[in-house]
PDB file of C-alpha atoms in Angstrom:
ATOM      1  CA  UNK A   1     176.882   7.188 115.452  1.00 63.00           C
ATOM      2  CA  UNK A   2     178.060   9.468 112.678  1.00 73.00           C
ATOM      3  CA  UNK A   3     175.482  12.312 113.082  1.00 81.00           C
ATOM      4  CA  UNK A   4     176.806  11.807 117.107  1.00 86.00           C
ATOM      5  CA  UNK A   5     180.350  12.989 116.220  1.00 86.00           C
ATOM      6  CA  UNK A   6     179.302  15.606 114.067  1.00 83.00           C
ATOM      7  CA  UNK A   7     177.138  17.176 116.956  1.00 86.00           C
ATOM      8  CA  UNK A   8     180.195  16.617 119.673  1.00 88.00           C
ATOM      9  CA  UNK A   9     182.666  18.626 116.883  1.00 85.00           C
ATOM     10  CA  UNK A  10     180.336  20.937 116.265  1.00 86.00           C
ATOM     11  CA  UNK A  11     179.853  21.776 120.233  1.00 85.00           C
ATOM     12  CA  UNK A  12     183.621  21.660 120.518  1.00 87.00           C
ATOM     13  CA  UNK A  13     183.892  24.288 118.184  1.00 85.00           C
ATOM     14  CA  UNK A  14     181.087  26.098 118.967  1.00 88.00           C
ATOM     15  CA  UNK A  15     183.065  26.767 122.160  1.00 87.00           C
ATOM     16  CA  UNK A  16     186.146  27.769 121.039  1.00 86.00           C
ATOM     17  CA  UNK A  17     184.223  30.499 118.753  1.00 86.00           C
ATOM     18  CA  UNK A  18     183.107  31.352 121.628  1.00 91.00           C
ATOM     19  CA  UNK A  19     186.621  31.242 124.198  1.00 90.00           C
ATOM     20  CA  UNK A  20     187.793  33.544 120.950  1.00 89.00           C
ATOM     21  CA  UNK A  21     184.991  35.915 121.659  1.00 90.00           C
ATOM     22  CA  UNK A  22     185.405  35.659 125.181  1.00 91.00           C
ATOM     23  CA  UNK A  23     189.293  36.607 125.199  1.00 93.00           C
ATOM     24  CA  UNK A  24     188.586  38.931 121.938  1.00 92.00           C
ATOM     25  CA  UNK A  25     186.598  41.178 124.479  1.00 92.00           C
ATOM     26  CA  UNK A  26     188.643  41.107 127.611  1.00 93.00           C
ATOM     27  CA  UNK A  27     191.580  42.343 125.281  1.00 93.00           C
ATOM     28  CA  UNK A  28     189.714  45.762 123.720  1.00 93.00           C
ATOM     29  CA  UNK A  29     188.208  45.974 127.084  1.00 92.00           C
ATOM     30  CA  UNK A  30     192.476  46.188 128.307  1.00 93.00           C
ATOM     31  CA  UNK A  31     193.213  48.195 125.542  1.00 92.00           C
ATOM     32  CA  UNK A  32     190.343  50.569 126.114  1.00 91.00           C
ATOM     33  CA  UNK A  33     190.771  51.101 129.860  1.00 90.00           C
ATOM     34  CA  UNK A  34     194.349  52.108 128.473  1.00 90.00           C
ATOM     35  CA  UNK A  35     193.415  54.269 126.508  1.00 89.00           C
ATOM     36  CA  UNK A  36     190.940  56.178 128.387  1.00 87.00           C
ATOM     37  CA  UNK A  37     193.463  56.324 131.290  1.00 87.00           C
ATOM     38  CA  UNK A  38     196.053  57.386 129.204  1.00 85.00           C
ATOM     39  CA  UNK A  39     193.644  59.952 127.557  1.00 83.00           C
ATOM     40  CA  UNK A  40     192.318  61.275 130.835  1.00 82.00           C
ATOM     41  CA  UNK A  41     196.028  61.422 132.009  1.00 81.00           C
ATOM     42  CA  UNK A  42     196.869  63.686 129.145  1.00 78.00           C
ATOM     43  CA  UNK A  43     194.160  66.158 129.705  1.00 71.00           C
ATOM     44  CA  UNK A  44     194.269  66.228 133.732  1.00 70.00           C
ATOM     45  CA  UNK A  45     198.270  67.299 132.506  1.00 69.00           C
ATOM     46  CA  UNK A  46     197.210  69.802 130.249  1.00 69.00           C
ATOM     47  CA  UNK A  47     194.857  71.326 132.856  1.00 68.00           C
ATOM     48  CA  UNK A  48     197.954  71.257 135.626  1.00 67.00           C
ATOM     49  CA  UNK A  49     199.591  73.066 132.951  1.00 65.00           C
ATOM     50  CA  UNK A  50     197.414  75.812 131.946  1.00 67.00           C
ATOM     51  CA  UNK A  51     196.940  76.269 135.761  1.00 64.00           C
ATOM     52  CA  UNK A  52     200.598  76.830 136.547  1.00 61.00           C
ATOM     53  CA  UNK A  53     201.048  79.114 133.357  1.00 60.00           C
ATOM     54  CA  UNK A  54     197.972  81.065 134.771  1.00 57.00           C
ATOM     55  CA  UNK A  55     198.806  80.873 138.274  1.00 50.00           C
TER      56      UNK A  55
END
């Protein structure tokens, strides 16, 4: 009965260790896409800069 309980608490938080993970990834995956678009925005810029200061 006991060693029943223990198992369901353990599952329960077996699952929110892994809802953390879950969320934990989708958020740096956010962050990174922002970054990289923000990074590739700043050099596409720099390059439609040096092209007008050439052209």
């Amino acid at each position: 009965m006991a060693s029943s309980r223990a198992r369901k608490a353990s599952h329960r938080q077996r699952n929110a260790l892994s809802e953390g993970a879950r969320s934990a990834a989708a958020s740096a995956r956010a962050t990174y896409r922002i970054f990289f678009s923000i990074f590739l925005g700043d050099c596409s810029r720099e390059r439609g800069l040096r092209g007008y200061n050439s052209g």
